[in-house]
Amino acid sequence: MANLNDSVRAALDACGASGYEGPHATRTPLTGEELIGTVEHTANDVDQAIAKAQAAFREWRNIPAPVRGNVVKRWGELLTEHKRDLAVLVQAEAGKSMSEAMGEVQEMIDICDFALGQSRMLWGKTMPSERPGHRLMETWHPLGVVGIISAFNFPVAVYSWNTALALVCGDTVVWKPSEICKLSAIGADALLARAVKDCDAPADIHQLILADRAAGEQLVNDPRVALVSATGSTRMGREVGPKVAARFGRFLLELGGNNAAIVAPSADLDLALRGVVFAAAGTAGQRCTTMRRLLVHESIADQFVDKLVAAYKTLTIGDPRDESVLVGPLVNKASFDKMQNSIAAAQEQGGTLLVGGKRVLEDQFADAYYVEPAIVKMPSQTDIVREETFAPILYVMTYTDLDDAIEVHNEVPQGLSSAIFTSDQAESEKFLSASGSDCGIANVNIGTSGAEIGGAFGGEKETGGGRESGSDSWQAYMRRATNTINYSGELPLAQGVKFL
């Protein structure tokens, strides 16, 4: 294989990145070796970035939305041109297969298409007024500076969801990426800078911060940041939400997921098998939508679990630069340790490890952490099952009655993604009803991962309640004003009030 840093440097150069190199290096999960180092921004740099974005907002908000849309259109064109370059950076930092890294960049391209169309549809409603000669309507206006804090597992896609919509809505952006995914951030930001320049838009509408957690705290606490969109753990969300709320700012939280699927007796088991394996083992279990719990009807449990264990034994594990590999590395040793601790806790709570859980390739990669995806059969939903472990562990349980399965499904603090595999329409409708899944995403006959751009993405309960990407999620980046226009020549008051 080609030298990793040579490939990274070539990808950065192709994206047009410059001035990024510095002493602060991170390790790639692929091999454990150090990647090219970057600069580290100071607290003063963060302050200046927010100030620049605030100043640019005053101009950007007055540019017509369809004209603002041209910037994301051009960004999408450049992302298409440099799709593989950016995917190389994502793979190097997040440890994804090239197929998944390319898919992540495709999400960026797709949201640019979506946002371009949205730039002509930032519409409000017109309502009938109770007063004659009056018109009642609502308008939507740009919100201000949007602070984005993103996570390592999707280092560029979720950022782009926020950025593309924020820009067409007339906001400016300050982005603080994960400390371990700075190079992919530099590449993505460089392509956006090229798009801004090509469209003759204000240069400071996007700002990139390369720094540690303290920089994120600055974004959270700064009153100039109108909206903080943060992706990460529930623990992080507990800190971010109250701090932003205390200064009456807005926040959009995309937090933990403890996603489950139900496999009903009528399910197409071959289809369910493929859906479960990808959702549970793909990306080495490091998606927020990774399937972590599986509820299988007792009448088919032995048959289906045997198929599942057999499928797990065929998974190819290794350096995902080899395109035959399906499962890449965990991001670091801390993730590996958490996985081992969770498996041990599950066994202490009555679980049986059916397959996987071991570290592999340690002779080849002493500083990288490759593991076999694990399946643990549990007697019930114990404390460890209610927790999210960001690793490829699938807890399997059985059920007798669908209502009981849904109750167990919902009996966790998180509420992001969910699925049912069934050929019974009544079962699928119940799962999607108000008394069914309590998650923000509920699927039928597909797994818990693999959301499309057109649907709003997010979850309930400790997942944070935020919505990103499609549908009407653009409204989170704007402020609403209700307008009353009086063209009657008179001054009647609402509700028939008499004053003079």
Coordinates of C-alpha atoms in Angstrom, one line a residue:
M1 CA 0.0 0.0 0.0
A2 CA 1.1 3.6 -0.6
N3 CA 2.6 5.6 2.2
L4 CA -0.4 6.9 4.2
N5 CA 1.0 10.4 4.8
D6 CA 1.9 10.7 1.1
S7 CA -1.7 9.9 0.2
V8 CA -3.0 12.3 2.7
R9 CA -0.7 15.1 1.6
A10 CA -1.7 14.5 -2.1
A11 CA -5.4 14.6 -1.2
L12 CA -5.0 17.9 0.8
D13 CA -3.1 19.5 -2.1
A14 CA -5.8 18.4 -4.6
C15 CA -8.5 20.0 -2.4
G16 CA -6.5 23.3 -2.4
A17 CA -5.6 23.3 1.3
S18 CA -2.6 25.2 2.4
G19 CA -1.2 26.7 5.6
Y20 CA -2.4 23.8 7.8
E21 CA 0.7 22.1 8.8
G22 CA 1.9 22.4 12.4
P23 CA 3.2 20.4 15.4
H24 CA -0.1 18.9 16.6
A25 CA -0.4 15.4 15.1
T26 CA -3.0 12.7 15.7
R27 CA -2.7 8.9 15.1
T28 CA -4.6 7.2 12.3
P29 CA -6.8 4.3 13.5
L30 CA -5.6 2.3 10.4
T31 CA -2.1 1.7 11.6
G32 CA -1.6 3.7 14.7
E33 CA 1.1 5.9 13.0
E34 CA 1.1 9.7 13.3
L35 CA -0.5 11.6 10.5
I36 CA 0.6 15.0 9.3
G37 CA 0.4 17.6 12.1
T38 CA -1.7 20.7 12.0
V39 CA -1.8 24.1 13.7
E40 CA -3.6 24.6 16.9
H41 CA -5.8 27.7 17.3
T42 CA -5.8 29.7 20.5
A43 CA -8.7 31.2 22.5
N44 CA -7.9 34.5 20.8
D45 CA -8.2 32.8 17.3
V46 CA -11.6 31.4 18.3
D47 CA -12.7 34.9 19.4
Q48 CA -11.5 36.4 16.1
A49 CA -13.2 33.6 14.1
I50 CA -16.6 34.4 15.8
A51 CA -16.1 38.1 15.2
K52 CA -15.3 37.6 11.5
A53 CA -18.4 35.4 11.1
Q54 CA -20.6 37.9 12.9
A55 CA -19.3 40.8 10.7
A56 CA -19.8 38.7 7.5
F57 CA -23.4 37.8 8.6
R58 CA -24.4 41.5 8.3
E59 CA -23.7 41.3 4.6
W60 CA -24.6 37.7 3.9
R61 CA -28.1 37.9 5.4
N62 CA -29.1 40.6 2.9
I63 CA -28.0 38.6 -0.2
P64 CA -31.0 36.9 -1.8
A65 CA -31.4 33.3 -0.7
P66 CA -31.3 31.8 -4.3
V67 CA -28.0 33.7 -4.8
R68 CA -26.7 32.2 -1.5
G69 CA -27.7 28.9 -2.9
N70 CA -25.1 29.3 -5.7
V71 CA -22.3 28.9 -3.1
V72 CA -23.6 25.4 -2.0
K73 CA -24.2 24.5 -5.6
R74 CA -20.6 25.3 -6.4
W75 CA -19.4 23.5 -3.2
G76 CA -21.3 20.4 -4.3
E77 CA -19.6 20.5 -7.7
L78 CA -16.2 20.7 -6.1
L79 CA -17.1 17.9 -3.7
T80 CA -18.1 15.8 -6.7
E81 CA -14.8 16.6 -8.5
H82 CA -12.7 15.8 -5.3
K83 CA -14.9 13.0 -3.9
R84 CA -12.1 10.5 -3.6
D85 CA -9.6 13.1 -2.3
L86 CA -11.8 13.9 0.6
A87 CA -12.7 10.2 1.1
V88 CA -8.9 9.5 1.5
L89 CA -8.8 12.0 4.4
V90 CA -11.9 10.5 6.0
Q91 CA -10.6 7.0 5.7
A92 CA -7.2 8.0 7.2
E93 CA -8.8 9.7 10.3
A94 CA -12.0 7.7 10.9
G95 CA -10.8 4.3 9.7
K96 CA -13.7 3.7 7.3
S97 CA -13.7 1.5 4.2
M98 CA -13.3 3.5 1.0
S99 CA -16.9 2.6 0.1
E100 CA -18.2 4.1 3.4
A101 CA -15.8 7.1 3.1
M102 CA -17.0 7.8 -0.4
G103 CA -20.6 7.4 0.8
E104 CA -20.0 10.0 3.5
V105 CA -18.7 12.5 0.9
Q106 CA -21.7 11.6 -1.3
E107 CA -23.9 12.7 1.7
M108 CA -22.2 16.1 1.4
I109 CA -23.0 16.3 -2.3
D110 CA -26.6 15.3 -1.7
I111 CA -27.1 17.9 1.0
C112 CA -25.7 20.6 -1.3
D113 CA -28.4 19.5 -3.9
F114 CA -31.1 19.6 -1.2
A115 CA -30.0 23.0 0.2
L116 CA -29.8 24.5 -3.3
G117 CA -33.5 23.6 -3.8
Q118 CA -34.3 24.8 -0.3
S119 CA -32.8 28.2 -1.1
R120 CA -35.9 28.9 -3.2
M121 CA -38.3 27.5 -0.6
L122 CA -37.7 29.3 2.6
W123 CA -41.4 30.0 2.8
G124 CA -43.8 31.2 5.5
K125 CA -47.6 30.9 5.8
T126 CA -50.3 33.3 5.1
M127 CA -53.2 33.1 7.6
P128 CA -56.7 34.6 7.5
S129 CA -57.1 37.7 9.8
E130 CA -60.1 38.2 11.9
R131 CA -60.0 41.9 11.1
P132 CA -61.2 43.3 7.7
G133 CA -58.6 44.9 5.5
H134 CA -55.7 43.1 7.2
R135 CA -53.3 40.4 6.1
L136 CA -51.6 38.0 8.6
M137 CA -48.5 36.2 7.5
E138 CA -45.1 34.8 8.8
T139 CA -41.6 35.4 7.4
W140 CA -38.4 33.7 8.1
H141 CA -35.1 35.5 8.6
P142 CA -31.4 34.5 9.0
L143 CA -30.5 33.7 12.6
G144 CA -26.9 34.7 12.9
V145 CA -23.6 32.8 13.6
V146 CA -24.0 29.0 13.7
G147 CA -21.4 27.1 15.8
I148 CA -20.9 23.5 14.7
I149 CA -19.2 20.9 16.9
S150 CA -18.8 17.6 15.1
A151 CA -17.7 14.1 16.0
F152 CA -15.1 11.7 14.7
N153 CA -17.4 9.0 13.3
F154 CA -18.8 11.2 10.5
P155 CA -16.2 13.9 10.4
V156 CA -17.5 15.8 7.4
A157 CA -21.1 14.6 6.5
V158 CA -22.9 16.0 9.6
Y159 CA -20.9 19.2 9.4
S160 CA -22.1 19.6 5.8
W161 CA -25.8 19.0 6.8
N162 CA -25.6 22.0 9.1
T163 CA -23.4 24.2 6.9
A164 CA -25.2 23.8 3.6
L165 CA -28.6 24.7 5.2
A166 CA -27.2 27.4 7.4
L167 CA -25.6 29.1 4.4
V168 CA -28.7 29.1 2.3
C169 CA -30.6 30.4 5.3
G170 CA -28.3 33.4 5.5
D171 CA -26.3 32.3 8.5
T172 CA -22.5 32.2 8.8
V173 CA -20.7 29.2 10.2
V174 CA -17.9 28.6 12.8
W175 CA -16.9 24.9 12.8
K176 CA -15.0 23.1 15.5
P177 CA -14.3 19.5 14.2
S178 CA -13.2 16.5 16.3
E179 CA -9.7 16.8 17.5
I180 CA -8.8 13.6 15.8
C181 CA -10.3 14.5 12.4
K182 CA -8.7 17.8 11.5
L183 CA -7.3 16.9 8.1
S184 CA -10.6 15.9 6.6
A185 CA -12.0 19.2 8.1
I186 CA -9.2 21.2 6.4
G187 CA -10.0 19.5 3.1
A188 CA -13.7 20.1 3.3
D189 CA -13.2 23.7 4.4
A190 CA -10.7 24.4 1.6
L191 CA -13.3 23.2 -1.0
L192 CA -15.9 25.5 0.5
A193 CA -13.4 28.4 0.5
R194 CA -13.0 27.8 -3.3
A195 CA -16.7 27.8 -3.8
V196 CA -17.1 31.0 -1.8
K197 CA -14.4 32.6 -3.9
D198 CA -15.8 31.3 -7.2
C199 CA -19.2 32.8 -6.3
D200 CA -17.7 36.1 -5.1
A201 CA -19.4 35.7 -1.8
P202 CA -18.1 37.2 1.5
A203 CA -14.9 35.3 2.4
D204 CA -15.6 35.1 6.2
I205 CA -19.0 33.3 6.0
H206 CA -17.2 30.1 7.1
Q207 CA -14.6 29.7 9.8
L208 CA -12.6 26.6 10.8
I209 CA -11.3 26.1 14.3
L210 CA -8.6 23.5 14.9
A211 CA -8.4 23.2 18.6
D212 CA -9.3 21.1 21.6
R213 CA -12.4 20.9 23.8
A214 CA -11.9 24.4 25.2
A215 CA -12.7 25.9 21.8
G216 CA -16.0 24.1 21.8
E217 CA -16.7 25.5 25.2
Q218 CA -16.0 29.0 23.8
L219 CA -18.6 28.5 21.1
V220 CA -21.1 27.2 23.6
N221 CA -20.7 30.2 25.9
D222 CA -20.3 33.0 23.4
P223 CA -23.5 35.1 23.1
R224 CA -22.6 36.0 19.5
V225 CA -23.2 32.4 18.5
A226 CA -26.9 32.2 17.9
L227 CA -27.2 28.5 17.4
V228 CA -24.9 25.7 18.6
S229 CA -25.3 22.4 16.7
A230 CA -23.4 19.7 18.6
T231 CA -22.9 16.1 17.7
G232 CA -21.5 13.7 20.3
S233 CA -22.3 11.8 23.5
T234 CA -25.3 12.3 25.8
R235 CA -22.8 13.4 28.4
M236 CA -21.6 16.2 26.2
G237 CA -25.2 17.2 25.5
R238 CA -25.9 17.5 29.2
E239 CA -23.2 20.1 29.3
V240 CA -23.9 22.0 26.1
G241 CA -27.7 22.3 26.4
P242 CA -28.0 24.0 29.8
K243 CA -25.1 26.4 29.0
V244 CA -26.6 27.6 25.7
A245 CA -30.1 27.8 27.3
A246 CA -28.7 29.9 30.2
R247 CA -27.8 32.6 27.7
F248 CA -31.0 32.1 25.8
G249 CA -29.2 30.8 22.7
R250 CA -30.5 28.0 20.6
F251 CA -29.0 24.5 20.5
L252 CA -29.4 21.5 18.2
L253 CA -28.2 18.3 19.8
E254 CA -27.5 15.0 18.0
L255 CA -26.4 12.6 20.8
G256 CA -26.3 9.0 21.7
G257 CA -28.2 6.1 20.2
N258 CA -29.0 2.7 21.6
N259 CA -30.7 1.4 18.5
A260 CA -32.7 -1.8 18.3
A261 CA -34.5 -4.0 15.8
I262 CA -37.3 -6.4 16.2
V263 CA -37.4 -9.6 14.0
A264 CA -40.9 -10.9 13.8
P265 CA -42.0 -14.5 12.9
S266 CA -43.2 -13.3 9.4
A267 CA -39.9 -11.6 8.5
D268 CA -37.9 -12.5 5.4
L269 CA -35.0 -13.9 7.4
D270 CA -32.4 -13.5 4.6
L271 CA -33.3 -9.9 4.2
A272 CA -33.3 -9.4 7.9
L273 CA -29.9 -11.1 8.2
R274 CA -28.3 -8.7 5.7
G275 CA -29.9 -5.7 7.4
V276 CA -28.8 -6.6 10.9
V277 CA -25.2 -7.5 10.0
F278 CA -24.5 -4.2 8.2
A279 CA -26.3 -2.1 10.9
A280 CA -24.5 -3.9 13.8
A281 CA -21.0 -4.5 12.4
G282 CA -20.6 -1.8 9.7
T283 CA -18.2 1.0 10.5
A284 CA -16.9 -1.2 13.4
G285 CA -20.1 -0.3 15.3
Q286 CA -19.1 3.4 15.4
R287 CA -22.2 4.9 13.9
C288 CA -24.7 6.8 16.0
T289 CA -27.3 4.6 14.2
T290 CA -25.5 1.3 14.8
M291 CA -27.8 -1.5 15.8
R292 CA -26.9 -2.4 19.4
R293 CA -30.0 -4.5 20.5
L294 CA -31.9 -7.2 18.7
L295 CA -35.2 -8.6 19.8
V296 CA -36.1 -11.9 18.0
H297 CA -39.3 -13.8 18.3
E298 CA -38.8 -16.9 20.3
S299 CA -40.2 -19.2 17.5
I300 CA -37.4 -18.2 15.1
A301 CA -34.7 -17.1 17.6
D302 CA -32.5 -20.2 17.4
Q303 CA -32.6 -20.4 13.6
F304 CA -32.0 -16.7 13.1
V305 CA -29.2 -16.3 15.7
D306 CA -27.4 -19.3 14.2
K307 CA -27.5 -17.6 10.8
L308 CA -26.3 -14.4 12.4
V309 CA -23.3 -16.1 14.2
A310 CA -22.3 -17.8 11.0
A311 CA -22.4 -14.5 9.0
Y312 CA -20.3 -12.8 11.6
K313 CA -17.6 -15.5 11.2
T314 CA -17.3 -14.6 7.5
L315 CA -16.7 -10.9 8.1
T316 CA -13.3 -9.7 6.8
I317 CA -11.5 -7.6 9.3
G318 CA -8.4 -5.4 8.6
D319 CA -7.0 -2.3 7.1
P320 CA -9.9 -0.9 5.0
R321 CA -7.5 0.4 2.3
D322 CA -7.8 -3.2 1.2
E323 CA -11.2 -3.1 -0.6
S324 CA -12.0 -6.7 0.3
V325 CA -12.2 -5.7 4.0
L326 CA -15.6 -5.1 5.5
V327 CA -14.8 -4.2 9.1
G328 CA -12.1 -1.6 9.9
P329 CA -10.6 -0.5 13.2
L330 CA -11.9 1.1 16.3
V331 CA -10.8 4.7 16.6
N332 CA -8.4 4.2 19.5
K333 CA -7.5 2.1 22.6
A334 CA -10.1 3.8 24.8
S335 CA -12.8 2.5 22.5
F336 CA -11.3 -1.0 22.6
D337 CA -11.2 -0.9 26.4
K338 CA -14.8 0.2 26.7
M339 CA -15.8 -2.7 24.4
Q340 CA -14.0 -5.2 26.6
N341 CA -15.5 -3.7 29.7
S342 CA -19.0 -3.9 28.3
I343 CA -18.6 -7.5 27.2
A344 CA -17.3 -8.4 30.7
A345 CA -20.2 -6.5 32.3
A346 CA -22.7 -8.3 30.0
Q347 CA -21.4 -11.7 31.0
E348 CA -21.5 -10.8 34.7
Q349 CA -25.2 -9.8 34.1
G350 CA -26.0 -13.2 32.7
G351 CA -25.0 -12.8 29.1
T352 CA -23.3 -15.4 26.9
L353 CA -20.7 -14.3 24.3
L354 CA -21.7 -16.2 21.1
V355 CA -19.0 -14.9 18.8
G356 CA -16.3 -12.2 18.5
G357 CA -15.1 -9.6 20.9
K358 CA -11.4 -10.4 20.5
R359 CA -8.6 -8.1 19.3
V360 CA -7.0 -9.2 16.1
L361 CA -4.0 -8.2 13.9
E362 CA -2.2 -6.8 16.9
D363 CA 1.1 -8.4 15.7
Q364 CA 0.7 -6.4 12.5
F365 CA -0.7 -3.2 14.0
A366 CA 0.6 -2.8 17.6
D367 CA -0.9 0.7 17.9
A368 CA -4.2 0.1 16.1
Y369 CA -7.2 -1.7 17.5
Y370 CA -9.0 -4.2 15.2
V371 CA -11.7 -6.3 16.8
E372 CA -14.1 -9.1 15.9
P373 CA -17.7 -7.8 16.1
A374 CA -19.4 -9.4 19.0
I375 CA -22.8 -11.0 19.6
V376 CA -23.9 -11.4 23.2
K377 CA -27.1 -13.3 24.1
M378 CA -28.8 -11.7 27.0
P379 CA -31.6 -13.1 29.3
S380 CA -33.1 -9.7 29.6
Q381 CA -32.4 -6.0 29.1
T382 CA -29.9 -5.5 31.9
D383 CA -28.1 -2.3 32.9
I384 CA -25.2 -2.7 30.4
V385 CA -27.7 -3.2 27.6
R386 CA -29.4 0.1 28.4
E387 CA -26.0 1.8 27.9
E388 CA -24.6 2.8 24.5
T389 CA -21.1 1.3 23.9
F390 CA -19.6 2.8 20.8
A391 CA -18.3 -0.5 19.5
P392 CA -19.6 -3.5 17.5
I393 CA -21.5 -5.3 20.3
L394 CA -25.0 -6.7 19.4
Y395 CA -27.1 -7.8 22.4
V396 CA -29.6 -10.4 21.4
M397 CA -32.8 -11.1 23.3
T398 CA -36.0 -13.0 22.6
Y399 CA -39.7 -12.0 22.9
T400 CA -43.1 -13.6 22.8
D401 CA -45.6 -10.8 22.2
L402 CA -45.0 -7.7 20.0
D403 CA -46.4 -5.3 22.6
D404 CA -43.9 -6.6 25.1
A405 CA -41.1 -6.3 22.5
I406 CA -42.0 -2.7 21.8
E407 CA -42.0 -2.0 25.5
V408 CA -38.5 -3.5 25.9
H409 CA -37.4 -1.6 22.8
N410 CA -38.5 1.7 24.2
E411 CA -37.2 1.0 27.7
V412 CA -33.8 2.7 27.2
P413 CA -32.9 6.4 27.7
Q414 CA -31.9 6.9 24.1
G415 CA -34.3 7.3 21.1
L416 CA -32.5 7.7 17.8
S417 CA -33.1 4.9 15.3
S418 CA -35.2 1.7 15.3
A419 CA -36.4 -1.0 12.9
I420 CA -38.8 -4.0 12.6
F421 CA -38.4 -6.8 10.1
T422 CA -41.9 -8.2 9.3
S423 CA -44.2 -9.2 6.4
D424 CA -47.3 -8.5 8.5
Q425 CA -48.7 -5.1 7.7
A426 CA -50.5 -4.9 11.1
E427 CA -47.2 -5.4 12.9
S428 CA -45.4 -2.7 10.8
E429 CA -48.2 -0.2 11.3
K430 CA -48.2 -0.8 15.1
F431 CA -44.5 -0.3 15.2
L432 CA -44.8 3.0 13.4
S433 CA -47.8 4.2 15.4
A434 CA -47.9 6.5 18.5
S435 CA -47.8 3.4 20.7
G436 CA -44.9 1.9 18.8
S437 CA -41.3 2.9 18.5
D438 CA -40.4 6.1 20.4
C439 CA -37.4 6.9 18.2
G440 CA -36.9 9.8 15.8
I441 CA -36.3 7.2 13.1
A442 CA -38.5 4.1 12.7
N443 CA -37.9 1.7 9.8
V444 CA -39.6 -1.3 8.3
N445 CA -37.6 -4.1 6.6
I446 CA -34.3 -2.1 6.6
G447 CA -31.7 -1.7 9.4
T448 CA -31.3 1.1 11.8
S449 CA -28.4 2.8 9.8
G450 CA -28.3 4.4 6.4
A451 CA -30.5 7.4 6.5
E452 CA -31.2 9.5 3.4
I453 CA -30.8 13.2 3.0
G454 CA -34.4 14.0 2.4
G455 CA -35.7 12.9 5.8
A456 CA -35.0 14.9 9.0
F457 CA -32.4 13.1 11.0
G458 CA -32.4 13.0 14.8
G459 CA -33.9 11.4 17.8
E460 CA -35.8 11.8 21.1
K461 CA -35.1 11.4 24.8
E462 CA -31.4 11.5 25.6
T463 CA -30.6 11.6 21.9
G464 CA -31.4 15.3 22.2
G465 CA -34.5 16.1 20.2
G466 CA -32.6 17.8 17.3
R467 CA -33.3 17.4 13.6
E468 CA -30.7 17.9 10.9
S469 CA -30.6 17.4 7.1
G470 CA -33.9 17.1 5.2
S471 CA -37.6 17.9 5.6
D472 CA -38.2 21.2 7.4
S473 CA -35.0 21.1 9.4
W474 CA -34.0 24.4 7.7
Q475 CA -36.3 26.2 10.2
A476 CA -33.8 25.5 13.0
Y477 CA -31.4 27.9 11.3
M478 CA -33.8 30.8 11.0
R479 CA -36.0 33.0 13.1
R480 CA -39.7 33.4 12.5
A481 CA -41.6 36.7 12.5
T482 CA -45.3 37.1 12.4
N483 CA -46.5 40.1 10.4
T484 CA -49.8 41.9 10.3
I485 CA -50.4 44.3 7.4
N486 CA -53.3 46.8 7.8
Y487 CA -54.5 48.2 4.5
S488 CA -58.0 49.1 5.6
G489 CA -57.5 52.7 6.6
E490 CA -59.1 51.9 9.9
L491 CA -57.6 50.6 13.2
P492 CA -59.8 47.7 14.5
L493 CA -58.2 45.8 17.4
A494 CA -58.1 42.0 17.6
Q495 CA -60.7 40.1 19.7
G496 CA -63.0 43.1 19.4
V497 CA -61.2 45.2 22.0
K498 CA -62.3 48.8 22.2
F499 CA -59.8 51.4 23.4
L500 CA -60.6 54.8 21.9

